[in-house]
């Protein structure tokens, strides 16, 4: 058990290191750099910038040094907790992210909970009442949820939200709370707004997990151990919850990290469409402006979330499944 | 035999329901199981043994329905049996019988336990369900049971998970689970088929020991006639969903009356046969599918004694040859000189 745990931790660290390399070089990949996009913006605005100013700026930002030097400098600083400087915002990356990152976490976490709270019970219902009217309805809803592009879904929900609940539906807060400090009222206001992005981000994953739950449970329901438990006199409900549902939860838990990555990769576009004050719009802008350290840090944080999610799901699986925790016949 | 049977099947028929059509799976099954005795139910694969066993505990999948007959169960020998066939398959009454008064062991020991719960947990559960015993009591009962069925180090074994058990050990644990509430009847559906030959012998021994210790009646399902001689007191032979002959072990083994039984016995290898280089005689032809049930006697297409005009038209009625020996066949090997009327 301990051995397995240590191995998973080591694997997570290796994964994160590799991701940092990939992230850094991916951001380097598009032609030009921050200075180029800065200059082209300025000249479009009518300013004149000399060649000297440009190279002076490059060397100030360290952009004239080779790629690997910059990478190691970046990573070295990261390890010390320094995420670098956002050229676009002219503030440290950590400052820029501090306001918005918590909202991203809240959004991702709420969506994750929403996904499982809906998918697990509905999947159980669907399997136990296979081919019933309810099962067919859930199946159709599931396919629609899987097929609908998120930005279209977001627009539809915004429209409906506007129709039913009035004015402010975009964003996460009503205007009066936007810059207010955190309070109970602000929290409630957020809850009134967060359902739209949560539904948009969570529906496809919910549909997918629901299908998984249904399929696995249908398989488990005919297993010998279920019949044996029934033959011992257990009631249907107790039996269902104790044995096949427990078994069917395993593949659901195993995809926790994957589910999280799904949510996180959908978040920026949805954030942009719904103009959320989270990191989504920030991330897209930083990529467009080639604001390297900001973009790199955010990719790394997103990936770290997924790696941590996967790690947690591995641990949960170990706790839930003795076949993983304890080896087989010795 | 004066003692009343604890379980008596009366013309039990189970059909496969496809939309609104019914296809017979078992027909008019009559069977009496007496307290403390082992009844072997023998027949080729697909003849309806497992269906009969599942029907007894109302465990049939929803496409299989009991269309006729009674399942009279009298655990206490009170003389007022209850008809299991009339109970609701999900109701409290049948659940109080399952695992408590009638227990079942299955063919697949590898999958009969949930891999996510300890062996102890899954046996204790049955005890706590039926006998209001505390967790501690249940646990010590389980330890005792595991010891009895021959599982080494039972105090440790209760907390182990099924995947750390071998097939033989799991089947022992399954026997422990089945006997945990001291049932009046145990249904064992091919309990050794999935095991290695040496392990099979061990499991049969455990079952025999347990049977004599607890005095449990057993319905022992098998297609192995060799096992029958070793385990059973009574035998019922099934062919295409019908019991075609039944009687005591001696009656069936020494004096089989139905051509199918005779054929089955000929197909069993014996030491003497091997020495004499005698060939085993397989039964010619194969079992027709459920959807092609022959008219009249279902065995007629394969039967050497078949009488055209009779066997392929009418279903042979049951004839009684002794107090315990019944056969359903038109052919009569030794004319009814010893007709026995009870
Ligand atoms: N759920 C089901 N749906 C349809 N047909 C079934 C079902 N269960 C059993 N049958 C059919 O009923 C017949 C009897 O099956 P059963 O399982 O009782 O045979 P068996 O005598 O136990 O055979 P085996 O020795 O192989 O276990 C077979 O023809 C089988 O195909
Ligand atoms: S009834 Fe006729 S066909 Fe059937 S077993 Fe007897 S002799 Fe053979
Ligand atoms: Mg069977």
XYZ file of C-alpha atoms and ligand atoms in Angstrom:
712
model
C 0.000 0.000 0.000
C 2.687 2.492 1.074
C 4.854 1.323 -1.778
C 2.029 1.913 -4.243
C 1.413 5.356 -2.769
C 5.049 6.408 -3.108
C 5.101 5.188 -6.678
C 2.029 7.257 -7.514
C 3.568 10.369 -5.931
C 6.786 9.905 -7.889
C 4.815 9.408 -11.090
C 2.854 12.599 -10.426
C 6.049 14.622 -9.994
C 7.532 13.233 -13.195
C 4.303 14.009 -15.046
C 4.283 17.595 -13.798
C 7.920 18.087 -14.832
C 7.209 16.823 -18.327
C 4.151 19.053 -18.517
C 6.233 22.090 -17.554
C 8.601 21.383 -20.476
C 5.769 20.842 -22.923
C 3.897 23.909 -21.676
C 6.914 26.157 -21.993
C 7.830 25.073 -25.492
C 4.230 25.120 -26.688
C 3.983 28.756 -25.730
C 7.254 29.414 -27.542
C 5.949 27.694 -30.644
C 3.888 30.436 -32.369
C 6.012 32.829 -34.475
C 7.007 36.024 -32.727
C 7.073 36.827 -29.030
C 5.524 39.284 -26.573
C 7.648 42.122 -27.919
C 6.411 41.511 -31.463
C 2.772 41.528 -30.470
C 3.385 44.568 -28.225
C 5.082 46.437 -31.050
C 2.412 45.602 -33.605
C -0.272 46.818 -31.195
C 1.598 50.055 -30.565
C 2.304 50.801 -34.229
C -1.314 50.162 -35.078
C -2.101 52.833 -32.503
C 0.176 55.232 -34.410
C 3.244 55.095 -32.158
C 6.665 54.828 -33.658
C 9.082 52.438 -32.071
C 12.729 52.257 -33.057
C 14.736 49.093 -33.604
C 16.892 50.023 -30.603
C 13.924 50.290 -28.309
C 12.790 46.883 -29.466
C 16.083 45.116 -28.798
C 16.438 46.995 -25.518
C 13.035 45.675 -24.492
C 13.936 42.140 -25.581
C 17.042 42.069 -23.454
C 15.200 43.612 -20.494
C 12.625 40.826 -20.635
C 15.349 38.237 -21.172
C 13.892 37.237 -24.512
C 17.277 37.433 -26.214
C 18.599 34.467 -24.267
C 18.335 30.866 -25.597
C 15.136 28.938 -24.951
C 16.583 26.386 -22.533
C 18.154 29.095 -20.383
C 14.788 30.777 -20.065
C 13.100 27.487 -19.298
C 15.468 26.628 -16.456
C 15.238 30.124 -15.069
C 11.450 29.873 -15.142
C 11.370 26.460 -13.486
C 13.972 27.519 -10.940
C 11.811 30.449 -9.954
C 8.675 28.299 -9.923
C 10.195 25.943 -7.384
C 10.886 28.947 -5.192
C 7.242 30.020 -5.543
C 7.936 32.854 -7.970
C 5.658 32.521 -10.977
C 7.235 35.349 -12.912
C 5.871 38.634 -14.185
C 2.911 39.291 -16.423
C 4.083 41.741 -19.058
C 0.576 42.472 -20.154
C -0.699 43.415 -16.699
C 2.671 44.685 -15.457
C 2.146 42.822 -12.196
C 3.497 39.547 -10.798
C 1.633 36.529 -12.190
C 0.691 35.455 -8.675
C -1.056 38.803 -8.098
C -2.984 38.547 -11.337
C -4.126 35.023 -10.545
C -4.868 35.568 -6.857
C -8.257 37.185 -7.489
C -9.453 34.792 -10.135
C -8.005 31.386 -9.360
C -10.261 30.691 -6.343
C -13.294 31.221 -8.563
C -11.923 28.711 -11.058
C -11.416 26.199 -8.268
C -14.926 26.782 -6.956
C -16.372 26.408 -10.443
C -14.447 23.218 -11.229
C -15.233 21.652 -7.873
C -18.927 22.549 -8.004
C -19.164 21.144 -11.521
C -17.487 17.936 -10.408
C -19.937 17.513 -7.542
C -22.862 18.343 -9.823
C -21.661 15.746 -12.337
C -21.531 12.905 -9.839
C -24.614 13.912 -7.871
C -26.672 13.675 -11.037
C -24.864 10.900 -12.898
C -24.712 8.282 -10.136
C -28.380 8.209 -9.033
C -29.656 8.573 -12.587
C -27.327 5.830 -13.780
C -28.595 3.531 -11.036
C -32.190 4.318 -11.906
C -31.539 3.781 -15.594
C -29.950 0.374 -15.019
C -32.465 -0.928 -12.503
C -35.379 0.191 -14.676
C -33.757 -0.775 -17.960
C -35.925 0.001 -21.018
C -38.521 1.812 -18.913
C -39.870 5.180 -20.003
C -37.560 6.924 -17.527
C -34.552 5.035 -18.853
C -35.346 6.045 -22.441
C -35.868 9.674 -21.410
C -32.530 9.738 -19.585
C -30.804 8.146 -22.566
C -32.146 10.761 -24.984
C -31.266 13.641 -22.644
C -27.807 12.138 -22.274
C -27.181 12.079 -26.012
C -28.352 15.654 -26.395
C -26.048 16.651 -23.542
C -23.116 14.922 -25.218
C -23.801 16.341 -28.658
C -24.546 19.994 -27.865
C -21.468 22.278 -28.194
C -20.808 24.027 -24.907
C -20.823 27.584 -26.222
C -24.233 27.028 -27.878
C -25.507 25.516 -24.666
C -24.139 28.487 -22.720
C -25.924 30.946 -24.996
C -29.193 29.011 -24.749
C -29.031 28.909 -20.951
C -28.144 32.596 -20.780
C -31.148 33.378 -22.916
C -33.437 31.200 -20.806
C -31.962 32.576 -17.589
C -32.585 36.082 -18.836
C -36.139 35.147 -19.808
C -36.970 33.578 -16.462
C -34.855 35.387 -13.891
C -34.378 38.821 -15.398
C -31.407 41.043 -15.994
C -28.012 39.830 -14.825
C -27.273 36.309 -15.920
C -23.733 36.546 -17.314
C -20.786 36.483 -14.952
C -20.751 35.038 -11.477
C -22.065 38.033 -9.529
C -24.683 40.738 -9.786
C -23.105 44.145 -10.465
C -23.565 45.308 -6.856
C -21.498 42.405 -5.549
C -18.766 42.383 -8.171
C -16.212 44.344 -6.161
C -17.727 43.777 -2.751
C -15.744 41.802 -0.182
C -16.847 38.207 0.476
C -19.994 37.916 2.584
C -22.909 35.529 2.970
C -24.962 37.665 0.613
C -22.204 37.577 -1.975
C -21.954 33.814 -1.641
C -25.689 33.438 -2.202
C -25.501 35.767 -5.144
C -22.770 33.568 -6.603
C -24.914 30.463 -6.149
C -27.684 32.182 -8.079
C -25.267 32.704 -10.973
C -23.010 29.688 -10.888
C -25.639 27.177 -12.023
C -25.381 28.271 -15.637
C -21.638 27.615 -16.050
C -21.923 24.500 -13.880
C -24.635 23.024 -16.071
C -22.827 24.020 -19.253
C -19.520 22.584 -18.090
C -20.980 19.548 -16.390
C -23.638 18.228 -18.740
C -21.437 16.347 -21.196
C -19.456 14.747 -18.384
C -22.662 13.896 -16.524
C -24.086 12.237 -19.621
C -20.901 10.257 -20.090
C -20.605 9.132 -16.474
C -24.290 8.246 -16.442
C -23.806 5.944 -19.433
C -20.803 4.367 -17.731
C -22.711 3.850 -14.496
C -25.652 2.312 -16.337
C -23.530 -0.019 -18.462
C -21.339 -1.257 -15.623
C -24.269 -1.691 -13.264
C -26.263 -3.667 -15.840
C -23.273 -5.935 -16.134
C -22.898 -6.315 -12.382
C -26.606 -6.951 -11.761
C -26.367 -10.369 -13.412
C -23.213 -11.405 -11.623
C -23.237 -14.505 -9.501
C -22.465 -12.661 -6.258
C -25.645 -10.619 -6.652
C -27.739 -13.740 -7.132
C -25.945 -15.399 -4.218
C -26.720 -12.407 -1.989
C -30.332 -12.456 -3.116
C -30.451 -16.189 -2.368
C -29.361 -15.363 1.195
C -32.470 -13.279 1.752
C -31.212 -9.697 1.396
C -33.798 -7.151 0.298
C -33.440 -5.788 -3.216
C -32.502 -2.269 -2.163
C -29.906 -3.272 0.421
C -28.420 -5.749 -1.968
C -28.266 -3.239 -4.798
C -26.515 -0.584 -2.743
C -24.102 -2.882 -0.976
C -22.859 -4.948 -3.898
C -23.403 -3.968 -7.539
C -23.533 -0.209 -6.952
C -20.295 -0.332 -4.981
C -18.716 -2.259 -7.847
C -20.050 0.113 -10.479
C -18.630 3.120 -8.612
C -15.076 1.937 -9.243
C -14.853 2.865 -12.939
C -16.544 6.163 -12.054
C -13.902 6.915 -9.448
C -11.163 5.834 -11.805
C -12.157 8.530 -14.300
C -12.177 11.352 -11.744
C -8.935 12.892 -13.032
C -10.093 12.554 -16.603
C -13.421 14.181 -15.724
C -11.606 17.075 -14.081
C -9.447 17.627 -17.158
C -12.602 17.633 -19.241
C -14.130 20.338 -17.059
C -10.971 22.412 -16.989
C -10.400 22.333 -20.709
C -13.982 23.432 -21.309
C -13.812 26.211 -18.733
C -11.918 28.971 -20.627
C -14.288 29.101 -23.615
C -17.348 28.881 -21.405
C -15.814 31.530 -19.143
C -15.344 33.792 -22.146
C -18.875 33.281 -23.492
C -20.416 33.847 -20.072
C -17.878 36.587 -19.203
C -16.981 34.923 -15.923
C -14.534 36.703 -13.613
C -12.480 33.505 -13.310
C -9.234 32.577 -15.011
C -10.868 31.488 -18.273
C -10.872 34.802 -20.171
C -7.488 35.653 -18.634
C -5.985 32.465 -20.017
C -7.214 33.028 -23.545
C -5.957 36.626 -23.525
C -2.567 35.637 -22.223
C -2.218 33.133 -25.065
C -3.276 35.703 -27.667
C -0.835 38.297 -26.296
C 1.948 35.768 -25.807
C 2.144 36.835 -22.201
C 4.445 33.881 -21.560
C 4.771 33.590 -17.824
C 1.102 34.108 -17.193
C 0.081 31.568 -19.850
C 2.734 29.068 -18.766
C 1.761 29.298 -15.120
C -1.885 28.783 -15.937
C -1.257 25.748 -18.121
C 0.835 24.345 -15.329
C -1.854 25.008 -12.719
C -4.567 23.475 -14.888
C -2.424 20.401 -15.484
C -1.495 20.186 -11.821
C -5.212 20.118 -10.997
C -5.687 17.164 -13.325
C -2.640 15.359 -11.978
C -3.857 15.894 -8.420
C -7.341 14.714 -9.423
C -5.873 11.545 -10.927
C -3.748 10.995 -7.856
C -6.782 11.381 -5.596
C -8.817 8.997 -7.731
C -6.013 6.423 -7.498
C -5.997 6.724 -3.718
C -9.776 6.495 -3.553
C -9.693 3.372 -5.724
C -7.128 1.828 -3.422
C -9.376 2.508 -0.463
C -12.462 1.200 -2.239
C -11.053 -1.887 -3.925
C -9.182 -4.460 -1.855
C -7.981 -6.171 -5.032
C -5.798 -3.146 -5.713
C -4.842 -2.601 -2.082
C -3.951 -6.217 -1.343
C -2.315 -8.534 -3.871
C -3.904 -11.766 -5.084
C -3.402 -15.379 -3.962
C 0.172 -15.696 -2.808
C -41.492 -43.738 3.905
C -43.743 -42.285 6.566
C -41.961 -39.039 7.234
C -43.494 -36.178 5.302
C -41.259 -34.547 2.702
C -39.938 -31.111 3.623
C -40.144 -30.079 0.019
C -42.590 -31.380 -2.488
C -42.790 -30.197 -6.084
C -46.178 -30.818 -7.656
C -46.360 -30.584 -11.437
C -44.068 -27.606 -11.463
C -43.809 -26.070 -14.925
C -41.616 -23.142 -15.877
C -41.824 -21.436 -19.245
C -39.720 -18.985 -21.140
C -41.837 -15.964 -21.961
C -41.029 -14.281 -25.247
C -43.408 -11.379 -25.768
C -46.730 -13.173 -25.408
C -45.521 -16.652 -26.293
C -44.561 -19.288 -23.795
C -41.987 -22.010 -24.446
C -41.827 -24.846 -21.943
C -38.550 -25.168 -20.066
C -39.685 -27.597 -17.388
C -42.951 -29.542 -17.396
C -44.861 -31.243 -14.608
C -41.888 -31.739 -12.342
C -42.794 -33.939 -9.371
C -40.208 -34.379 -6.687
C -40.189 -35.109 -2.954
C -37.233 -34.265 -0.763
C -37.259 -35.848 2.680
C -35.656 -34.495 5.838
C -31.990 -35.373 6.184
C -31.766 -37.048 2.786
C -29.752 -36.132 -0.283
C -31.672 -36.005 -3.535
C -29.586 -35.913 -6.701
C -31.076 -34.205 -9.728
C -29.274 -35.516 -12.803
C -29.476 -34.650 -16.456
C -27.613 -33.395 -19.486
C -26.656 -29.764 -19.840
C -29.653 -27.545 -20.551
C -32.303 -29.977 -19.339
C -33.624 -27.549 -16.724
C -31.852 -28.448 -13.490
C -30.755 -24.916 -12.638
C -34.106 -23.502 -13.681
C -35.825 -25.896 -11.276
C -33.410 -24.928 -8.497
C -33.906 -21.196 -9.075
C -37.661 -21.641 -9.202
C -37.567 -23.196 -5.720
C -36.278 -19.949 -4.240
C -38.163 -17.748 -6.703
C -34.869 -16.548 -8.130
C -35.877 -16.963 -11.776
C -34.980 -14.093 -14.101
C -38.051 -12.215 -15.241
C -38.275 -13.919 -18.628
C -38.774 -17.284 -16.926
C -42.154 -17.747 -15.245
C -43.765 -20.447 -13.173
C -46.835 -21.281 -15.241
C -48.189 -24.153 -13.184
C -47.648 -26.236 -10.095
C -46.861 -26.005 -6.429
C -43.681 -25.825 -4.382
C -44.788 -27.111 -1.003
C -42.282 -26.380 1.705
C -42.631 -27.637 5.248
C -39.454 -26.912 7.190
C -40.826 -27.944 10.590
C -42.675 -31.005 9.347
C -45.821 -29.403 10.698
C -48.072 -30.951 8.096
C -49.144 -27.521 6.899
C -46.679 -26.617 4.172
C -46.523 -23.223 2.487
C -46.639 -22.983 -1.283
C -43.543 -21.076 -2.348
C -44.907 -20.827 -5.879
C -47.664 -18.545 -4.597
C -45.359 -16.103 -2.798
C -44.249 -12.793 -4.212
C -40.657 -13.173 -5.460
C -39.587 -9.933 -3.768
C -41.713 -10.192 -0.657
C -40.756 -10.598 2.975
C -41.956 -14.213 3.224
C -39.670 -15.584 0.535
C -36.794 -13.481 1.869
C -37.269 -15.059 5.278
C -36.940 -18.479 3.683
C -33.909 -17.665 1.540
C -30.609 -18.247 3.287
C -32.479 -19.141 6.448
C -34.567 -22.248 5.770
C -33.427 -22.973 2.237
C -29.886 -22.056 1.280
C -28.121 -22.362 -2.039
C -24.610 -23.062 -3.279
C -23.671 -22.226 -6.835
C -21.421 -23.627 -9.490
C -19.075 -20.659 -9.688
C -17.204 -20.274 -6.416
C -14.942 -17.671 -8.027
C -17.765 -15.214 -8.519
C -20.198 -16.108 -5.740
C -18.635 -13.587 -3.352
C -18.362 -9.867 -3.832
C -14.688 -8.962 -4.288
C -15.107 -5.734 -2.319
C -16.190 -7.228 1.009
C -14.459 -9.636 3.329
C -15.545 -13.263 3.475
C -16.511 -12.738 7.109
C -18.641 -9.719 6.326
C -20.589 -11.627 3.696
C -21.314 -14.590 5.937
C -22.072 -12.506 9.037
C -24.540 -10.542 7.003
C -26.701 -13.650 6.504
C -26.590 -14.554 10.180
C -27.429 -11.044 11.341
C -30.231 -10.861 8.808
C -32.015 -13.991 9.987
C -30.956 -14.512 13.610
C -30.950 -11.365 15.704
C -27.404 -11.951 16.801
C -24.986 -9.170 17.654
C -21.999 -8.407 15.462
C -19.663 -10.119 17.909
C -21.761 -13.264 18.141
C -22.141 -13.434 14.376
C -18.405 -13.119 13.996
C -17.623 -15.961 16.336
C -20.247 -18.108 14.617
C -18.505 -17.403 11.307
C -15.104 -18.314 12.713
C -16.576 -21.594 13.957
C -18.175 -22.314 10.587
C -14.993 -21.590 8.641
C -13.151 -23.965 10.911
C -15.755 -26.678 10.348
C -15.568 -26.475 6.566
C -11.813 -26.873 6.799
C -10.452 -23.378 6.265
C -7.127 -23.034 8.057
C -6.552 -20.169 10.474
C -10.221 -19.126 10.540
C -9.653 -16.157 12.891
C -7.551 -14.553 10.155
C -9.608 -15.887 7.262
C -12.768 -14.013 8.306
C -11.070 -10.733 7.524
C -9.644 -11.798 4.201
C -11.008 -10.832 0.825
C -12.298 -13.452 -1.629
C -9.555 -12.811 -4.186
C -6.966 -14.079 -1.720
C -8.834 -17.422 -1.509
C -8.394 -20.309 -3.951
C -11.439 -21.730 -5.727
C -11.674 -24.644 -3.325
C -11.446 -22.353 -0.303
C -14.114 -20.094 -1.706
C -16.428 -23.037 -2.216
C -15.773 -24.066 1.394
C -16.619 -20.531 2.455
C -19.745 -20.720 0.321
C -20.759 -23.899 2.131
C -20.157 -22.119 5.430
C -22.353 -19.253 4.284
C -25.090 -21.638 3.164
C -25.043 -23.509 6.478
C -24.741 -20.379 8.611
C -28.432 -20.320 9.553
C -28.766 -24.090 9.785
C -31.224 -24.432 6.883
C -33.622 -27.360 6.548
C -32.769 -27.673 2.865
C -29.623 -26.942 0.924
C -29.680 -26.617 -2.847
C -26.267 -27.304 -4.351
C -26.184 -26.545 -8.066
C -23.149 -28.379 -9.451
C -20.997 -27.218 -6.548
C -17.846 -28.937 -7.767
C -18.043 -28.658 -11.557
C -15.778 -25.620 -11.740
C -13.084 -27.146 -9.512
C -10.033 -29.361 -10.065
C -10.637 -33.073 -9.615
C -8.711 -33.355 -6.348
C -10.461 -30.302 -4.939
C -13.810 -31.716 -6.077
C -13.294 -34.776 -3.879
C -12.414 -32.568 -0.901
C -15.486 -30.401 -1.338
C -17.725 -33.448 -1.661
C -16.250 -34.751 1.569
C -16.913 -31.480 3.346
C -20.496 -31.537 2.106
C -20.971 -35.100 3.276
C -19.559 -34.317 6.708
C -21.691 -31.232 7.052
C -24.723 -33.157 5.875
C -24.321 -35.803 8.528
C -23.528 -33.251 11.227
C -26.392 -30.871 10.530
C -28.812 -33.425 9.088
C -29.637 -30.980 6.309
C -31.647 -32.257 3.373
C -29.838 -31.547 0.110
C -30.968 -31.147 -3.462
C -27.750 -32.005 -5.221
C -27.652 -31.014 -8.863
C -25.074 -32.700 -11.057
C -24.565 -34.303 -14.405
C -22.026 -36.672 -12.981
C -23.530 -40.062 -12.116
C -20.318 -41.096 -10.427
C -20.844 -38.391 -7.815
C -24.436 -39.497 -7.330
C -23.507 -42.935 -6.008
C -21.169 -41.273 -3.543
C -23.440 -38.495 -2.277
C -27.096 -39.250 -2.735
C -29.858 -41.315 -1.181
C -32.388 -40.610 -3.899
C -32.057 -39.766 -7.564
C -34.243 -37.981 -10.098
C -33.322 -38.089 -13.779
C -34.359 -35.137 -15.889
C -34.664 -34.954 -19.641
C -35.844 -31.848 -21.498
C -37.504 -30.393 -18.454
C -39.273 -33.543 -17.286
C -38.382 -35.959 -14.527
C -38.413 -39.209 -16.468
C -37.389 -41.508 -13.652
C -36.823 -41.216 -9.938
C -36.154 -43.567 -7.063
C -33.612 -44.516 -4.452
C -29.968 -44.706 -5.504
C -30.069 -48.500 -5.540
C -33.227 -48.590 -7.609
C -31.855 -46.228 -10.213
C -28.341 -47.637 -10.317
C -29.201 -51.330 -10.137
C -32.575 -51.389 -11.781
C -32.969 -48.481 -14.186
C -36.235 -48.644 -16.105
C -36.179 -45.704 -18.463
C -34.187 -46.131 -21.698
C -32.590 -42.727 -21.087
C -31.441 -43.702 -17.595
C -30.080 -46.970 -18.926
C -28.178 -45.062 -21.594
C -26.823 -42.574 -19.089
C -25.539 -45.379 -16.880
C -23.909 -47.078 -19.837
C -22.081 -43.864 -20.599
C -20.449 -43.787 -17.168
C -16.910 -45.193 -17.236
C -16.324 -47.989 -14.764
C -13.121 -49.615 -13.679
C -14.297 -53.005 -14.982
C -15.161 -51.519 -18.343
C -11.723 -50.135 -18.773
C -10.107 -53.457 -17.979
C -12.380 -55.248 -20.376
C -11.556 -52.619 -23.020
C -15.257 -52.120 -23.408
C -16.258 -49.018 -25.233
C -18.367 -46.410 -23.548
C -21.616 -45.947 -25.337
C -22.501 -42.347 -25.888
C -26.191 -41.652 -26.313
C -26.812 -41.223 -29.985
C -28.220 -37.980 -31.278
C -28.335 -34.761 -29.314
C -30.818 -32.917 -27.144
C -33.275 -30.932 -29.273
C -33.592 -27.230 -28.511
C -36.413 -25.856 -26.380
C -38.110 -24.639 -29.521
C -38.114 -28.067 -31.197
C -39.590 -30.166 -28.433
C -40.666 -33.456 -30.053
C -44.307 -34.490 -29.774
C -45.084 -37.246 -27.318
C -42.081 -38.489 -25.369
C -39.299 -35.922 -25.729
C -36.721 -38.712 -25.839
C -38.435 -40.594 -28.685
C -36.170 -39.370 -31.540
C -33.146 -40.771 -29.701
C -34.768 -43.800 -28.109
C -33.975 -47.327 -29.277
C -37.184 -48.660 -27.753
C -39.396 -45.992 -29.247
C -42.717 -47.340 -30.465
C -44.025 -45.449 -33.462
C -47.600 -44.414 -33.139
C -47.427 -44.245 -29.366
C -44.188 -42.675 -28.144
C -44.229 -39.925 -30.769
C -47.867 -39.048 -30.069
C -48.549 -39.251 -26.355
C -46.618 -38.090 -23.357
C -45.929 -41.232 -21.295
C -47.703 -41.130 -17.923
C -45.854 -41.756 -14.682
C -45.882 -45.351 -13.491
C -45.073 -46.357 -9.937
C -42.803 -49.371 -9.578
C -42.167 -49.340 -5.857
C -42.914 -47.061 -2.964
C -40.161 -44.757 -4.181
C -39.482 -45.755 -7.787
C -41.337 -43.893 -10.544
C -40.796 -43.963 -14.299
C -42.450 -42.167 -17.193
C -42.155 -44.443 -20.208
C -44.368 -46.661 -22.385
C -41.743 -49.330 -22.650
C -41.880 -51.931 -19.912
C -38.771 -54.016 -19.403
C -40.156 -56.677 -17.119
C -43.912 -56.395 -17.422
C -45.684 -55.353 -14.248
C -45.139 -58.579 -12.284
C -44.160 -56.671 -9.169
C -46.731 -53.948 -9.494
C -46.680 -52.119 -6.275
C -49.694 -50.228 -5.096
C -49.309 -48.125 -2.019
N -32.649 -16.619 -18.647
C -32.942 -17.506 -19.615
N -33.453 -17.099 -20.777
C -33.736 -17.974 -21.756
N -33.542 -19.276 -21.676
C -33.031 -19.758 -20.534
C -32.699 -18.901 -19.450
N -32.191 -19.650 -18.453
C -32.213 -20.921 -18.901
N -32.712 -20.990 -20.139
C -32.916 -22.202 -20.941
O -33.578 -23.132 -20.140
C -33.056 -24.433 -20.343
C -32.655 -25.047 -19.028
O -31.540 -24.365 -18.520
P -30.817 -24.744 -17.164
O -29.858 -23.665 -16.853
O -31.825 -25.082 -16.138
O -30.029 -26.062 -17.582
P -29.175 -27.004 -16.650
O -29.866 -28.302 -16.604
O -28.895 -26.349 -15.361
O -27.856 -27.171 -17.508
P -26.325 -27.131 -17.038
O -25.975 -28.539 -16.684
O -25.629 -26.689 -18.273
O -26.215 -26.190 -15.910
C -31.908 -24.300 -21.318
O -32.364 -24.674 -22.599
C -31.572 -22.836 -21.275
O -31.119 -22.432 -22.545
S -41.790 -43.472 -23.911
Fe -41.158 -44.519 -25.741
S -39.696 -43.110 -26.645
Fe -40.005 -42.418 -24.621
S -38.375 -43.397 -23.516
Fe -40.097 -44.723 -23.317
S -39.893 -46.139 -24.988
Fe -38.515 -44.474 -25.431
Mg -27.165 -25.460 -14.477
